[in-house]
XYZ file of C-alpha atoms in Angstrom:
342
model
C -0.763 -0.211 -0.071
C 1.411 3.523 -1.117
C 3.492 4.901 2.084
C 1.424 8.613 2.335
C -2.296 6.016 2.685
C -1.557 4.243 5.445
C 0.314 7.545 6.687
C -3.203 9.369 5.567
C -5.468 5.651 6.650
C -3.914 5.633 10.824
C -4.874 9.197 11.526
C -8.173 9.182 10.879
C -7.722 5.481 12.624
C -6.261 7.254 15.131
C -8.693 10.373 14.395
C -11.852 7.926 15.194
C -10.783 6.330 18.315
C -9.649 9.983 20.295
C -13.964 10.567 19.623
C -14.637 7.343 20.750
C -12.629 7.645 23.681
C -14.048 11.019 24.037
C -17.249 9.151 23.544
C -16.966 7.054 26.294
C -15.142 9.104 28.627
C -18.560 11.966 28.263
C -21.145 9.160 28.472
C -19.090 7.666 31.700
C -19.073 11.458 32.690
C -22.650 11.599 32.945
C -23.870 8.492 34.855
C -21.333 9.079 36.900
C -23.208 12.836 37.196
C -26.682 10.900 37.287
C -25.624 8.409 39.631
C -23.980 10.924 42.105
C -27.261 12.869 41.625
C -29.703 10.228 42.742
C -27.188 9.300 45.309
C -27.047 13.086 46.929
C -30.651 13.145 46.975
C -31.050 9.847 48.813
C -28.710 10.740 51.853
C -30.301 14.304 52.191
C -33.810 12.502 52.839
C -35.177 11.502 56.817
C -33.351 8.156 57.928
C -36.115 5.590 58.772
C -38.205 7.593 59.928
C -41.692 5.913 61.061
C -39.496 2.098 61.848
C -39.802 0.190 64.726
C -36.960 0.978 67.231
C -35.070 -2.296 67.604
C -35.419 -3.892 70.668
C -32.996 -6.060 71.431
C -29.168 -6.561 69.241
C -28.215 -8.575 66.639
C -25.242 -10.811 67.715
C -22.301 -10.191 65.049
C -20.773 -13.350 65.267
C -21.944 -17.650 65.274
C -25.418 -16.268 65.698
C -27.875 -15.140 67.920
C -30.517 -17.753 68.974
C -33.017 -14.551 69.491
C -33.561 -13.814 66.285
C -32.025 -16.927 64.097
C -29.322 -15.439 62.178
C -26.458 -17.861 61.317
C -23.115 -16.397 60.779
C -23.793 -17.587 56.812
C -27.460 -14.762 57.145
C -24.954 -12.159 59.911
C -22.220 -12.305 57.099
C -24.262 -11.034 53.970
C -26.355 -9.083 56.065
C -22.959 -6.817 56.902
C -21.907 -6.563 52.684
C -25.808 -5.444 51.926
C -25.676 -3.135 54.687
C -22.400 -1.881 54.158
C -22.091 -2.065 50.837
C -25.953 0.708 50.980
C -23.078 2.627 53.436
C -20.605 3.003 51.256
C -22.458 4.283 48.697
C -23.875 6.356 51.038
C -27.218 5.225 50.866
C -30.438 6.410 54.228
C -30.256 3.950 56.615
C -33.818 3.174 55.523
C -32.358 2.128 52.812
C -30.613 -0.192 53.983
C -33.928 -1.676 55.952
C -35.331 -1.742 52.772
C -32.111 -3.860 51.867
C -32.583 -6.608 54.563
C -36.080 -6.831 54.443
C -36.329 -7.846 50.322
C -33.202 -10.432 51.057
C -34.846 -11.676 54.020
C -38.200 -12.461 53.286
C -36.938 -13.498 49.013
C -33.971 -16.085 50.357
C -33.702 -15.546 54.155
C -30.387 -13.883 53.689
C -29.072 -16.742 52.249
C -26.967 -16.261 48.578
C -28.990 -19.667 47.475
C -27.793 -20.552 43.813
C -30.653 -20.857 42.789
C -34.708 -20.326 43.265
C -37.533 -20.214 41.723
C -38.188 -20.255 38.110
C -33.404 -18.673 36.762
C -34.173 -16.171 40.580
C -30.108 -16.793 42.243
C -28.803 -15.349 45.303
C -29.495 -12.631 48.256
C -32.918 -11.350 46.776
C -33.780 -13.756 43.123
C -33.813 -11.534 40.788
C -33.356 -13.746 37.367
C -30.971 -12.806 35.226
C -34.567 -13.513 32.190
C -35.538 -10.436 32.941
C -31.685 -8.576 32.930
C -30.410 -8.287 36.446
C -27.550 -9.072 35.368
C -25.650 -13.226 34.462
C -25.782 -15.739 37.371
C -22.719 -14.813 37.556
C -23.462 -11.706 38.848
C -25.901 -12.183 40.314
C -24.693 -14.641 42.924
C -22.205 -12.156 43.876
C -23.762 -10.621 47.354
C -22.089 -7.692 46.321
C -22.594 -7.030 43.340
C -26.317 -8.387 44.015
C -27.422 -5.376 47.323
C -24.975 -2.723 44.735
C -28.349 -3.463 42.210
C -30.902 -3.965 44.469
C -29.711 -0.162 45.491
C -29.490 0.801 42.092
C -32.764 -0.354 41.437
C -34.843 1.026 44.783
C -33.049 4.717 44.986
C -34.503 4.714 40.817
C -37.893 4.134 42.267
C -39.828 8.286 42.514
C -40.528 9.047 46.235
C -38.887 5.828 47.564
C -37.402 6.941 51.149
C -42.115 8.310 51.224
C -43.415 5.024 51.812
C -43.203 2.279 53.744
C -40.848 -0.473 53.654
C -43.533 -3.154 52.135
C -43.855 -0.831 48.709
C -40.195 0.944 48.972
C -39.009 -3.474 48.341
C -41.787 -4.323 46.553
C -41.183 -1.678 44.077
C -37.899 -2.976 43.306
C -39.123 -6.187 43.200
C -41.838 -6.902 41.919
C -43.210 -10.048 43.812
C -45.999 -12.197 43.135
C -47.364 -12.005 47.201
C -46.785 -8.223 47.057
C -47.255 -7.186 50.635
C -44.783 -10.394 52.038
C -42.363 -8.050 53.126
C -43.974 -5.527 56.343
C -43.686 -8.728 58.535
C -40.022 -8.158 58.164
C -39.790 -4.027 59.290
C -38.478 -4.921 63.224
C -36.010 -7.886 61.925
C -34.638 -5.950 59.554
C -33.868 -2.297 62.531
C -32.844 -4.250 64.253
C -30.229 -5.814 62.497
C -29.038 -2.755 60.674
C -29.145 -1.624 63.724
C -27.352 -3.655 65.934
C -25.138 -4.457 62.134
C -24.718 -1.598 60.850
C -22.655 0.572 64.447
C -19.555 -1.058 63.930
C -18.730 0.355 60.171
C -20.753 3.511 59.824
C -21.377 6.954 61.023
C -23.286 6.316 65.064
C -25.640 9.347 64.208
C -27.089 7.735 61.525
C -27.871 4.449 62.687
C -29.103 5.910 65.942
C -31.145 8.392 63.774
C -33.995 5.706 63.616
C -37.118 8.143 63.707
C -38.567 5.192 66.268
C -39.860 5.311 69.503
C -37.361 3.837 71.932
C -37.236 2.732 74.693
C -37.330 5.311 77.485
C -35.713 3.960 80.502
C -37.503 6.019 82.985
C -40.972 4.947 84.839
C -44.382 5.813 83.060
C -45.686 9.355 84.124
C -44.867 12.683 82.360
C -41.034 13.273 81.207
C -41.636 9.495 79.850
C -45.100 10.878 77.484
C -42.352 13.523 76.834
C -39.838 11.770 75.726
C -42.643 9.256 73.815
C -43.230 12.180 71.755
C -39.609 13.758 70.788
C -38.698 11.455 69.825
C -41.484 10.389 67.189
C -40.378 13.339 65.602
C -37.224 11.317 64.952
C -36.305 12.435 60.910
C -38.743 15.336 60.320
C -35.993 18.597 59.830
C -34.507 21.677 62.104
C -36.323 24.526 61.221
C -35.579 27.885 63.560
C -38.503 28.734 65.697
C -40.249 25.964 64.783
C -42.393 24.305 67.586
C -44.276 21.964 65.630
C -45.297 19.088 64.423
C -43.619 19.286 61.061
C -40.292 20.971 62.013
C -38.252 21.954 64.542
C -35.397 23.971 66.474
C -34.147 22.708 69.192
C -35.541 23.660 71.492
C -39.001 23.914 69.773
C -39.004 20.122 70.294
C -38.670 20.247 73.854
C -41.128 22.259 74.327
C -43.405 20.573 71.039
C -42.886 17.068 73.771
C -43.811 18.383 77.210
C -46.773 19.615 74.805
C -47.933 17.766 74.063
C -47.414 14.981 77.334
C -49.825 17.771 78.946
C -47.760 20.952 79.753
C -46.454 24.355 79.117
C -42.915 24.707 79.586
C -42.268 28.431 81.325
C -38.810 28.368 78.737
C -38.903 29.048 74.517
C -34.995 29.526 74.113
C -31.250 27.223 74.754
C -30.795 30.099 76.762
C -33.727 30.351 79.042
C -33.716 25.972 79.749
C -30.414 26.715 81.197
C -31.109 29.896 83.434
C -33.708 28.428 84.775
C -32.429 24.801 85.109
C -30.716 22.807 88.621
C -27.599 22.186 86.504
C -25.636 18.575 88.431
C -22.893 17.000 87.366
C -22.012 14.595 84.728
C -22.607 11.439 85.113
C -25.535 11.959 86.923
C -27.869 12.590 84.268
C -31.059 10.589 84.062
C -33.560 10.085 81.129
C -35.806 13.813 80.397
C -32.526 15.987 81.349
C -31.056 18.397 79.117
C -27.748 18.663 77.913
C -27.080 22.548 76.646
C -24.002 22.842 74.318
C -22.148 25.434 72.342
C -21.928 28.180 74.847
C -21.781 31.323 74.133
C -21.662 35.269 75.693
C -24.681 34.589 75.923
C -25.544 31.464 77.175
C -25.913 28.146 75.366
C -26.970 28.149 71.319
C -28.122 24.457 71.655
C -29.763 21.850 73.773
C -30.810 18.537 73.388
C -32.532 16.222 75.429
C -30.989 13.356 77.522
C -32.893 9.583 76.508
C -29.993 7.986 78.515
C -26.868 8.113 79.965
C -25.370 8.272 76.768
C -28.320 8.736 74.657
C -29.725 11.885 73.520
C -33.022 13.542 71.009
C -31.639 16.421 69.041
C -32.923 18.719 66.212
C -29.595 19.602 65.103
C -29.480 22.822 62.962
C -30.548 22.937 59.686
C -29.493 20.842 56.705
C -29.937 17.835 59.232
C -33.206 15.877 60.823
C -34.481 14.857 63.923
C -32.303 12.289 65.978
C -31.079 10.590 68.009
C -27.561 10.627 69.459
C -24.601 9.285 71.145
C -22.307 11.735 74.147
C -19.613 12.186 75.300
C -20.101 13.266 78.691
C -16.741 14.079 78.142
C -17.876 16.864 75.002
C -18.116 20.025 75.979
C -20.796 20.019 77.487
C -23.703 21.665 81.326
C -26.444 19.578 81.964
C -29.302 20.887 84.133
C -33.451 19.773 85.019
C -36.321 21.235 85.264
C -37.462 21.805 88.756
C -41.412 21.488 89.489
C -41.698 24.836 88.194
C -40.818 25.636 85.074
C -43.670 22.643 83.741
C -47.438 23.847 84.366
C -50.091 21.213 84.051
C -53.095 21.876 81.126
C -53.941 19.084 78.694
C -52.508 17.689 76.245
C -52.326 18.394 73.172
């Protein structure tokens, strides 16, 4: 072949390859941006609002007789949760994935199932979920499940059952609901090892309040029931709250009017208590400035508090360390006046 023609042909080939590479790169960037957008949207959504709190821990190791998890199931649950955490899927989404795996396979990585169903989520190659080899890989299958979940419009506001069904499209559409409480237990226990503690504790549940029945217990349970609702400065509920507004709302629902509205006013009227002596219902003050504390939260039990943190973060339950810069205070009876429960 003529050397000149050969060189020109080579140049055209190189230009073609360059154009193809640019096109592939652009497609990759578009996919990445779309995925990041989906994950960002999901991460901003409420985590586990409205779900039950775990009533008992799930053992991570050789299994747990109370929940029936064995070592194989635990490893699979760890994988599902870890994939969700790595991709910034909200805690609620991790619960949906565990619920689906409990229903479809009992957290067992089956090599087969109904027709050509495979793996933890009993996905079918014939339905476009992937190859048999891919679907038998728990990490790959979990990632596939989360991508499908995040593509469902409004999944965050669905019940766990409906969100799982939107992905699985089962012939038994209401079969997932019965696994919700167990899935919450699994995520709350197993997820603690690698996830942000505050994320796992933001459960939107009515946690067990370790205090005798009475107004304090009622107020705390009301505050805990607000987990997952947005922070809004100056708001006292029922749809949004600031830090002190959450406390005012909780006591109002319990049938008491609190004589202080702001964190500074609450700090002024509370009786100081030493760290380590706090009880459920006591207040924790932080972010001290010249005018007093800018933030207040409430002890659920020693080491755990409920709070409306700040703009951009929903009401949540979080662990606290007594070593943090904080002060504890107890509301005197004189600070509460009896009314009719709101």
